[in-house]
Short mmCIF file of C-alpha atoms and ligand atoms in Angstrom, two decimals:
data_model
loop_
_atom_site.label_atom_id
_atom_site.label_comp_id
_atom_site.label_asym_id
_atom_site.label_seq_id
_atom_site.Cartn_x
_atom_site.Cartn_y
_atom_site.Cartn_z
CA UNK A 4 -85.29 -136.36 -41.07
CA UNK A 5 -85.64 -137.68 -37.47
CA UNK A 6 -86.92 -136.39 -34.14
CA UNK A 7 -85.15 -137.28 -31.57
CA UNK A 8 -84.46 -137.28 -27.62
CA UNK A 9 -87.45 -135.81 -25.31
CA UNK A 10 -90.40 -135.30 -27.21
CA UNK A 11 -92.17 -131.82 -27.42
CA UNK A 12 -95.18 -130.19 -28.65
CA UNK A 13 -94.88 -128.97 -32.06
CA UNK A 14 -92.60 -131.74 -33.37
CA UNK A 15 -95.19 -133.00 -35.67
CA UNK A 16 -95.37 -129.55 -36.98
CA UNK A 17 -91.89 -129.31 -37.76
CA UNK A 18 -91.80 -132.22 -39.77
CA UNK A 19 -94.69 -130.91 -41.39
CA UNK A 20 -93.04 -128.03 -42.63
CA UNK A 21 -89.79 -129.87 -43.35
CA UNK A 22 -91.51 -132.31 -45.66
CA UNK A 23 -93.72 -129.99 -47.54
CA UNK A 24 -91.20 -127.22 -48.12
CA UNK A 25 -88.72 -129.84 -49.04
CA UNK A 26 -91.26 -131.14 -51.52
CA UNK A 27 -91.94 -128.45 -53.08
CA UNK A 28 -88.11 -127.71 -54.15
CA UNK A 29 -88.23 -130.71 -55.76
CA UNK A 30 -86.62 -133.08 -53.25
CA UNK A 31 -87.55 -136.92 -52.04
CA UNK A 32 -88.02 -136.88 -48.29
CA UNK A 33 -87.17 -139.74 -46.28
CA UNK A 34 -88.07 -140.19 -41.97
CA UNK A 35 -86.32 -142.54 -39.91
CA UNK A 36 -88.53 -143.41 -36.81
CA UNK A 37 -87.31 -143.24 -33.09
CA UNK A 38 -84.07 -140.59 -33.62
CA UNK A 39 -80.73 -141.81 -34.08
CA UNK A 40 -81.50 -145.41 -33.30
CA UNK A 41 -83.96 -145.65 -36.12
CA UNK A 42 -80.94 -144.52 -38.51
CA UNK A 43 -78.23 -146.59 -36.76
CA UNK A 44 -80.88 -149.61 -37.74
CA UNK A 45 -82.17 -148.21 -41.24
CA UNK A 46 -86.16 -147.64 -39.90
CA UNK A 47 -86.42 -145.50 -42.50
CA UNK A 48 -89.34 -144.72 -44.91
CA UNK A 49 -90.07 -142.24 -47.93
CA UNK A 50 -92.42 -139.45 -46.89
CA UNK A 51 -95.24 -137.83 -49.38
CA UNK A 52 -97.57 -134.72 -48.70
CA UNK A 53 -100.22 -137.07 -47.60
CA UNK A 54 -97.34 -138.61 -44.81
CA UNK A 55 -97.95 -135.56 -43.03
CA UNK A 56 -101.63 -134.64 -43.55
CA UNK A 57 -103.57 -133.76 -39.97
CA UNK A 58 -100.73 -133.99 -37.67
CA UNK A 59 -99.56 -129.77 -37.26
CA UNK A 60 -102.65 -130.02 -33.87
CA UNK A 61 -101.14 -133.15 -32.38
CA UNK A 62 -98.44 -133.43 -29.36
CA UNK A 63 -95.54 -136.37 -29.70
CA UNK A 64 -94.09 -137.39 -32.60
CA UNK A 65 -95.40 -138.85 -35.62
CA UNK A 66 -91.61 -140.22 -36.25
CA UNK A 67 -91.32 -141.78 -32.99
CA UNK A 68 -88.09 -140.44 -30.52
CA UNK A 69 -85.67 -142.25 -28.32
CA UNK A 70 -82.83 -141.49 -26.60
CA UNK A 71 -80.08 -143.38 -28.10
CA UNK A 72 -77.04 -144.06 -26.20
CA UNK A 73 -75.24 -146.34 -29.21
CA UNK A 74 -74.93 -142.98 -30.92
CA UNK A 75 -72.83 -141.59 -28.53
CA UNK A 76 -70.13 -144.20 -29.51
CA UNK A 77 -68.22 -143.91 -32.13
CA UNK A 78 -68.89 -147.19 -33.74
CA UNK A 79 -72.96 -146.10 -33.89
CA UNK A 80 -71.82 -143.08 -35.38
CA UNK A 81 -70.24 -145.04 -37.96
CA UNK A 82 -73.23 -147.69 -38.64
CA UNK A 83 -75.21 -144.21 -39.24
CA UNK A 84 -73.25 -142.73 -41.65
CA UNK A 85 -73.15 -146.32 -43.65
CA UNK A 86 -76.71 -146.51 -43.59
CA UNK A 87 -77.84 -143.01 -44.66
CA UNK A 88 -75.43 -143.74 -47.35
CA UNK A 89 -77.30 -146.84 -48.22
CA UNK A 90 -80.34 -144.86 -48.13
CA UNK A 91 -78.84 -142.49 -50.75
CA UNK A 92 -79.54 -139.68 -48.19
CA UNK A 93 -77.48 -136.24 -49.21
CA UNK A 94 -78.74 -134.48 -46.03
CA UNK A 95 -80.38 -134.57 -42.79
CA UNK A 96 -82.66 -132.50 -40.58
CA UNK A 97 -82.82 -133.80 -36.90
CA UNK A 98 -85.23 -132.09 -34.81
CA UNK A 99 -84.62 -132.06 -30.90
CA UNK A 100 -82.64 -131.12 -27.83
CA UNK A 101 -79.02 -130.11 -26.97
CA UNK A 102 -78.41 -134.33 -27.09
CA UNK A 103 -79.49 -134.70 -30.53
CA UNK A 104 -78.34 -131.16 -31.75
CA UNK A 105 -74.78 -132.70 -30.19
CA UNK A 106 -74.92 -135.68 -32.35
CA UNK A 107 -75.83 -133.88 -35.36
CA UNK A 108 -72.95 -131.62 -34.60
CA UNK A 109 -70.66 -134.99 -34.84
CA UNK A 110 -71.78 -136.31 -37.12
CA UNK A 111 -71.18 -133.37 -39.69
CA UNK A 112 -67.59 -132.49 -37.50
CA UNK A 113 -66.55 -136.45 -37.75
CA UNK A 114 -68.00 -137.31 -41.50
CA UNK A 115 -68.66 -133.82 -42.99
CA UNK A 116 -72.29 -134.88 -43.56
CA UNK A 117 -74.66 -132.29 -43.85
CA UNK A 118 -77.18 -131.56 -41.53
CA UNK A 119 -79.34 -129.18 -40.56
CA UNK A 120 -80.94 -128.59 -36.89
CA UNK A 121 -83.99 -127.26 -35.39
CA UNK A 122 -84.65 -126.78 -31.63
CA UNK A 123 -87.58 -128.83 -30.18
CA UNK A 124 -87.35 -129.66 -26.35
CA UNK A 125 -90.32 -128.21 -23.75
CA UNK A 126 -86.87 -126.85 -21.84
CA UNK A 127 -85.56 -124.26 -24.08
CA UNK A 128 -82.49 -124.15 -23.15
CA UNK A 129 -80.23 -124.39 -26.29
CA UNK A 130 -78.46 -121.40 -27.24
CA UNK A 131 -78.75 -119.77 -30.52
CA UNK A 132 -82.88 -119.18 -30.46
CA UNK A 133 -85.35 -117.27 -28.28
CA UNK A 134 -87.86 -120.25 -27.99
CA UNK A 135 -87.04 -124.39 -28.46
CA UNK A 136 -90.37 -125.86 -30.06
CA UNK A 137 -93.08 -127.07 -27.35
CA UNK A 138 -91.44 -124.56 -24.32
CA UNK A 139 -95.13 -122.68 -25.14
CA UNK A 140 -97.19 -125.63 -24.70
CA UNK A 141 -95.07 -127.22 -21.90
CA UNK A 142 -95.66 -123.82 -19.47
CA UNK A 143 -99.07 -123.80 -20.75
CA UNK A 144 -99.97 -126.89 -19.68
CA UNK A 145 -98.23 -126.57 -16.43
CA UNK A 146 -100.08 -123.36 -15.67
CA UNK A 147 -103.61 -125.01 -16.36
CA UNK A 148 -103.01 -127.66 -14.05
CA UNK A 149 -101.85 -125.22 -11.11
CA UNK A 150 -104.67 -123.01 -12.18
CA UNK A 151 -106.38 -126.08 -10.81
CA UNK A 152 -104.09 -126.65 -7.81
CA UNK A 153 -104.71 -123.27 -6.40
CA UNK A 154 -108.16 -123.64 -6.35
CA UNK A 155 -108.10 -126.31 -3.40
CA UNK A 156 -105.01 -124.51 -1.74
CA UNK A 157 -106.95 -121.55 -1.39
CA UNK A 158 -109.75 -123.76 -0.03
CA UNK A 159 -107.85 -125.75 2.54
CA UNK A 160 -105.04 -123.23 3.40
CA UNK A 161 -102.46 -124.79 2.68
CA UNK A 162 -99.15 -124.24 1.00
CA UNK A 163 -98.58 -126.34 -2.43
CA UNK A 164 -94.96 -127.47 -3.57
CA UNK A 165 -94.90 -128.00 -7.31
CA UNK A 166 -92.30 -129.47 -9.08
CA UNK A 167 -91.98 -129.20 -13.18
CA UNK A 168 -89.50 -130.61 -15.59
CA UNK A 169 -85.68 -128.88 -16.04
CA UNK A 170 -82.83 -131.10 -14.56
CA UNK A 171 -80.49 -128.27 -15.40
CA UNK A 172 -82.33 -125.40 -15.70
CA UNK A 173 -85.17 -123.20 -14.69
CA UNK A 174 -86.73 -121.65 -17.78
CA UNK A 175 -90.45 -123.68 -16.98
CA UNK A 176 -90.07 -122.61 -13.50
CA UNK A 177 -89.61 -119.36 -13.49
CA UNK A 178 -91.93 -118.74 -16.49
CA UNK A 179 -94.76 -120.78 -14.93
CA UNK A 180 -94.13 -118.98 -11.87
CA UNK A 181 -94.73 -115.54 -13.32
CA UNK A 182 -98.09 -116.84 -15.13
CA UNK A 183 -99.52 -118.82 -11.79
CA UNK A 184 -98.54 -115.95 -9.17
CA UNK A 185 -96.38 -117.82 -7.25
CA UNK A 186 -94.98 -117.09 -3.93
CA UNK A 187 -91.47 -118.76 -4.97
CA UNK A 188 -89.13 -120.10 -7.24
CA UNK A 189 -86.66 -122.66 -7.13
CA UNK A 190 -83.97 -123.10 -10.04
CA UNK A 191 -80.79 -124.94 -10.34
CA UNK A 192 -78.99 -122.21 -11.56
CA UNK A 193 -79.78 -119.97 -8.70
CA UNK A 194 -78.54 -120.75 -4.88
CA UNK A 195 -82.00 -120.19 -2.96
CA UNK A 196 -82.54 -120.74 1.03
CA UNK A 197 -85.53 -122.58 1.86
CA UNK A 198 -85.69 -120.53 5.36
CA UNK A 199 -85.61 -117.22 3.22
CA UNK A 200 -88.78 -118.99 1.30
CA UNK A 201 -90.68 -120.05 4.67
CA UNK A 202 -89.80 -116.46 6.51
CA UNK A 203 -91.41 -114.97 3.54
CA UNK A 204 -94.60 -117.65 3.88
CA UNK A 205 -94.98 -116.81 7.20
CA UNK A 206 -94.84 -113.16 6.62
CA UNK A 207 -97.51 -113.27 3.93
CA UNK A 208 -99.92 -115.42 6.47
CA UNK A 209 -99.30 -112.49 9.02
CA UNK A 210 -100.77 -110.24 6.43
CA UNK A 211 -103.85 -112.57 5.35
CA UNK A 212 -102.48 -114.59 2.79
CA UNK A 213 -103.59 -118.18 3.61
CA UNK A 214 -102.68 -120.16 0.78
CA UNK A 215 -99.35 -120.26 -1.46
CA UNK A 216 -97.56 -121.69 -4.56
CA UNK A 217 -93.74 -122.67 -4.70
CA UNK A 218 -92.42 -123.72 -8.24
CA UNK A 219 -89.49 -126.14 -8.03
CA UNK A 220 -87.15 -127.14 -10.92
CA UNK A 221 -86.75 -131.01 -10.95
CA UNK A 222 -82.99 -130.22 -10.69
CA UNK A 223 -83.37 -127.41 -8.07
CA UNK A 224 -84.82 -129.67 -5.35
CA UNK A 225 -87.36 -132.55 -5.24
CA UNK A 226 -90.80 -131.45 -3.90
CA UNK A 227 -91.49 -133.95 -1.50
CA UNK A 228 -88.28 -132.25 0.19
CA UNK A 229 -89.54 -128.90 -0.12
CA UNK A 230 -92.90 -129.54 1.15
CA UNK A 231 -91.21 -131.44 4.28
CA UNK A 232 -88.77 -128.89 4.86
CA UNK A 233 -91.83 -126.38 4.75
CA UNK A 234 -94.31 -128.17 7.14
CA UNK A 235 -91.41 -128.35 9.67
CA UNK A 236 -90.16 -125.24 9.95
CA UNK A 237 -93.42 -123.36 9.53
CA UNK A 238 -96.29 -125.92 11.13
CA UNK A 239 -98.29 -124.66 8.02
CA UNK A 240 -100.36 -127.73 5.59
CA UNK A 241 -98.18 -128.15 3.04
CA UNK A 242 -98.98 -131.07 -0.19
CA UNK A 243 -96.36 -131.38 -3.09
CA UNK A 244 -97.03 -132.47 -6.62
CA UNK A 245 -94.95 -133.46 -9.29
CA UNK A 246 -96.26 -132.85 -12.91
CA UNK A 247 -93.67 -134.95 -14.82
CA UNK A 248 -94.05 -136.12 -18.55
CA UNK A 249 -97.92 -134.72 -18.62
CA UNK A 250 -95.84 -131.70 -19.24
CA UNK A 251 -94.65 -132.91 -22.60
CA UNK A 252 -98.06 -133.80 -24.02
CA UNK A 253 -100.73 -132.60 -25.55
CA UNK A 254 -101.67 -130.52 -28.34
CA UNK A 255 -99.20 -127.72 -29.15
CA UNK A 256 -100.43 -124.15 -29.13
CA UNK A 257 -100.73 -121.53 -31.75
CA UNK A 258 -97.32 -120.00 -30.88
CA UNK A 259 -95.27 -123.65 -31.21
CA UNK A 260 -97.19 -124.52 -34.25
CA UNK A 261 -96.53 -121.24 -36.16
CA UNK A 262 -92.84 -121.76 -34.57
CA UNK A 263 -92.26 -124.78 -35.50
CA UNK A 264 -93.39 -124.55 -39.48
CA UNK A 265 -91.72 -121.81 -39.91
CA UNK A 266 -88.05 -123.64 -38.66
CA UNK A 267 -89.40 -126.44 -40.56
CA UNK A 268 -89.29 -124.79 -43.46
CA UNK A 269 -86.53 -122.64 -43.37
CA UNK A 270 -84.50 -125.66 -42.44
CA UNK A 271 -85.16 -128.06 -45.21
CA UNK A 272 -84.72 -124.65 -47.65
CA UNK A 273 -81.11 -124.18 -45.69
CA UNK A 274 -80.12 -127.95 -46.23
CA UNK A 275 -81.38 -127.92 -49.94
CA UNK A 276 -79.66 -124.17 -50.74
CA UNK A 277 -75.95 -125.96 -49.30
CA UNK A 278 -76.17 -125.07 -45.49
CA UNK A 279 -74.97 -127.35 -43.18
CA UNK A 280 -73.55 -127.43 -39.62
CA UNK A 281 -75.80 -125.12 -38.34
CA UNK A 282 -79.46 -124.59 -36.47
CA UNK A 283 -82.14 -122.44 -37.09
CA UNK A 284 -83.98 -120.66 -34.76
CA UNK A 285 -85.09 -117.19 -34.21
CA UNK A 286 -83.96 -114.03 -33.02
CA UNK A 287 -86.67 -111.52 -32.10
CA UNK A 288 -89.18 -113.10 -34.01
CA UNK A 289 -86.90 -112.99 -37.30
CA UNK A 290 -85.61 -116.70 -38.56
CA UNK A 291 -81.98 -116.89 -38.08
CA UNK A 292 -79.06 -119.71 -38.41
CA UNK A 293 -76.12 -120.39 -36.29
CA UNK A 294 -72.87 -123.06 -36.36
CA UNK A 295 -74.07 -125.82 -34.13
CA UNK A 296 -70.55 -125.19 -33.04
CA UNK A 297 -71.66 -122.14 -31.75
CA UNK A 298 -74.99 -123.02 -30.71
CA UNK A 299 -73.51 -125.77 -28.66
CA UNK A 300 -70.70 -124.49 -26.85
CA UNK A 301 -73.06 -121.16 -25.78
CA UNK A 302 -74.79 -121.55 -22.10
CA UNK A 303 -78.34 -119.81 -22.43
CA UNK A 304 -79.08 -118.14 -19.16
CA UNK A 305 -82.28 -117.12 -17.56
CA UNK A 306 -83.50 -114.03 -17.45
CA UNK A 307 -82.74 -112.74 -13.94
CA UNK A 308 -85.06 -109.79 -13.99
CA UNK A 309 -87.84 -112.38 -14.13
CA UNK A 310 -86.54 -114.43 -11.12
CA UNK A 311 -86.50 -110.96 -9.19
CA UNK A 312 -90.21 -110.19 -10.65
CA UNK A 313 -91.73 -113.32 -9.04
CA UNK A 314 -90.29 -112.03 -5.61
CA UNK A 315 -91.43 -108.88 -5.97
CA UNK A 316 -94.57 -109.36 -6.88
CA UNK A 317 -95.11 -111.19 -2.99
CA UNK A 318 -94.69 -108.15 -1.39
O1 F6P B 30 -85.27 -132.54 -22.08
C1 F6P B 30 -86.65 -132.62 -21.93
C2 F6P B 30 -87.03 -133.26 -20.63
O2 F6P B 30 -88.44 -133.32 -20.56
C3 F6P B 30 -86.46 -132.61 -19.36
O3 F6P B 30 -87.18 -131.47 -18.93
C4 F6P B 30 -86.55 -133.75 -18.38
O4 F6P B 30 -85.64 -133.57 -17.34
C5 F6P B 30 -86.20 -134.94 -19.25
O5 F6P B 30 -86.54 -134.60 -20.57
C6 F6P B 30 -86.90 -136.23 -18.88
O6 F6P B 30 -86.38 -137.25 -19.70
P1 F6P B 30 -87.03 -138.69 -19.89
O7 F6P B 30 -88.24 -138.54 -20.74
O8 F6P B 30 -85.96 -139.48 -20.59
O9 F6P B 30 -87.37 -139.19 -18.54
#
């Protein structure tokens, strides 16, 4: 097993459940520490039930992560395969974004070796699964610390720019905009005009609101832009604030925890029944498996009704 790419909330849970429901069919469990690099350099070392014992409450990785560009070559693919060969490995369960899920899907296309996948990125934007392990924690933690921010927005009057994580998408934005009552949100996927978001500033000031939130994806725009662009054209106080990595800390919640045992689980059962090629996730709250084929070549959109919600909820 490895965890790999961007860390996320719930990871350690995930191997958790891996490991013990591996275990208990019978099988030896090995981890290989920071992703893909820690199996191109055989980091690997045998897990027991005790390897995993008071880990399911805390954020990160237990297995380390990296991102490993040598794996994207095909001659890291190959020093891989060799060593999980050398390891006497029969299958693998990586746990992490669409950049790991990608190099699982090669390395099962290229070298038929079986592997099994399960979603964990704070982004959730992988096809295939309603939530991606530590997307929960990620907008929770996000929404705590703007709880905070609106507190001295309100006092001051002023309009706050605040940027979270998603280079391609807006899933955190929009859903941390619904939960913090923002005035705004700004996702890459969406064209958006910055006048359209100051006209509607200024309107709400006309009506008494003094104070306001705009959520920016880090691949919609960068804050500091925003919040320029903002003070300019409407003379209002505007401060900017990027939350960054914080976002992919701290301890998971109930909802990534329960989600990310439960994939565990089922995906060490999947790899040990014969499955392989495929990720689990799950599909109205029911566990389900799909071809990382599939999975991979699938855009996951947001949901535009919510986009519209956060507007209309400013008037
Ligand atoms: O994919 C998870 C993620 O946190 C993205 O939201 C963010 O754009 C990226 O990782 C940051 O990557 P790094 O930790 O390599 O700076």
């Amino acid at each position: 097993m490895i965890t790999s790419g961007g860390d996320s909330p719930g990871m350690n849970a995930a191997v958790r459940g891996v490991v013990r429901a591996a275990l208990g069919r019978g099988a030896e469990v090995f981890g290989f520490r920071h992703g893909w690099r820690g199996v191109i350099s055989g980091d690997g070392f045998p897990m027991n039930s005790g390897s995993v014992s008071g880990i399911v409450d805390r954020g990160g990785t237990s297995l380390h992560t990296a991102r490993c560009p040598e794996f994207r070559e095909p001659k890291g693919r190959e020093q891989a395969v060799q060593v999980l060969k050398e390891f006497e490995v029969d299958g693998l369960v990586v746990i992490g974004g669409d950049g790991s899920l990608t190099g699982a899907r090669r390395l099962f296309e290229e070298f038929r070796f079986p592997v099994v996948g399960i979603p964990g990125s704070i982004d959730n934007d992988i096809a295939g699964t309603d939530y991606s392990i530590g997307f929960d924690t990620a907008v929770n933690t996000a929404m705590d610390a703007i709880d905070k921010i609106r507190d001295t927005a309100y006092s001051h009057d002023r309009v706050f720019v605040i940027e979270v994580m998603g280079r391609a998408n807006g899933f955190i934005a929009v859903e941390v905009a619904l939960a913090s009552g923002a005035e705004a949100v700004l996702v890459p996927e969406v064209p958006f005009s910055l006048m359209d978001a100051c006209n509607r500033l200024r309107k709400l000031r006309v009506e008494g609101k003094r104070s306001s939130l705009i959520i920016v994806a880090e691949g919609a725009a960068r804050a500091t832009d925003v919040a320029d662009f903002i003070h300019r054209t409407t003379g209002f106080e505007t401060r900017y604030l990027v939350l960054g990595h914080m976002q992919r800390g701290g301890s998971p919640t109930a909802f990534d925890r329960v989600l990310a045992v439960r994939l565990g689980a089922y995906a060490a059962n999947r790899l040990l029944s014969g499955f392989m090629g495929e990720m689990v996730g799950v599909d109205g709250g029911k566990l389900v498996a799909h071809p990382l084929s599939y999975v991979l070549s699938t855009t996951k959109n947001i949901d535009p009704d919510r986009l519209l919600l956060v507007e209309a909820m400013t008037v």
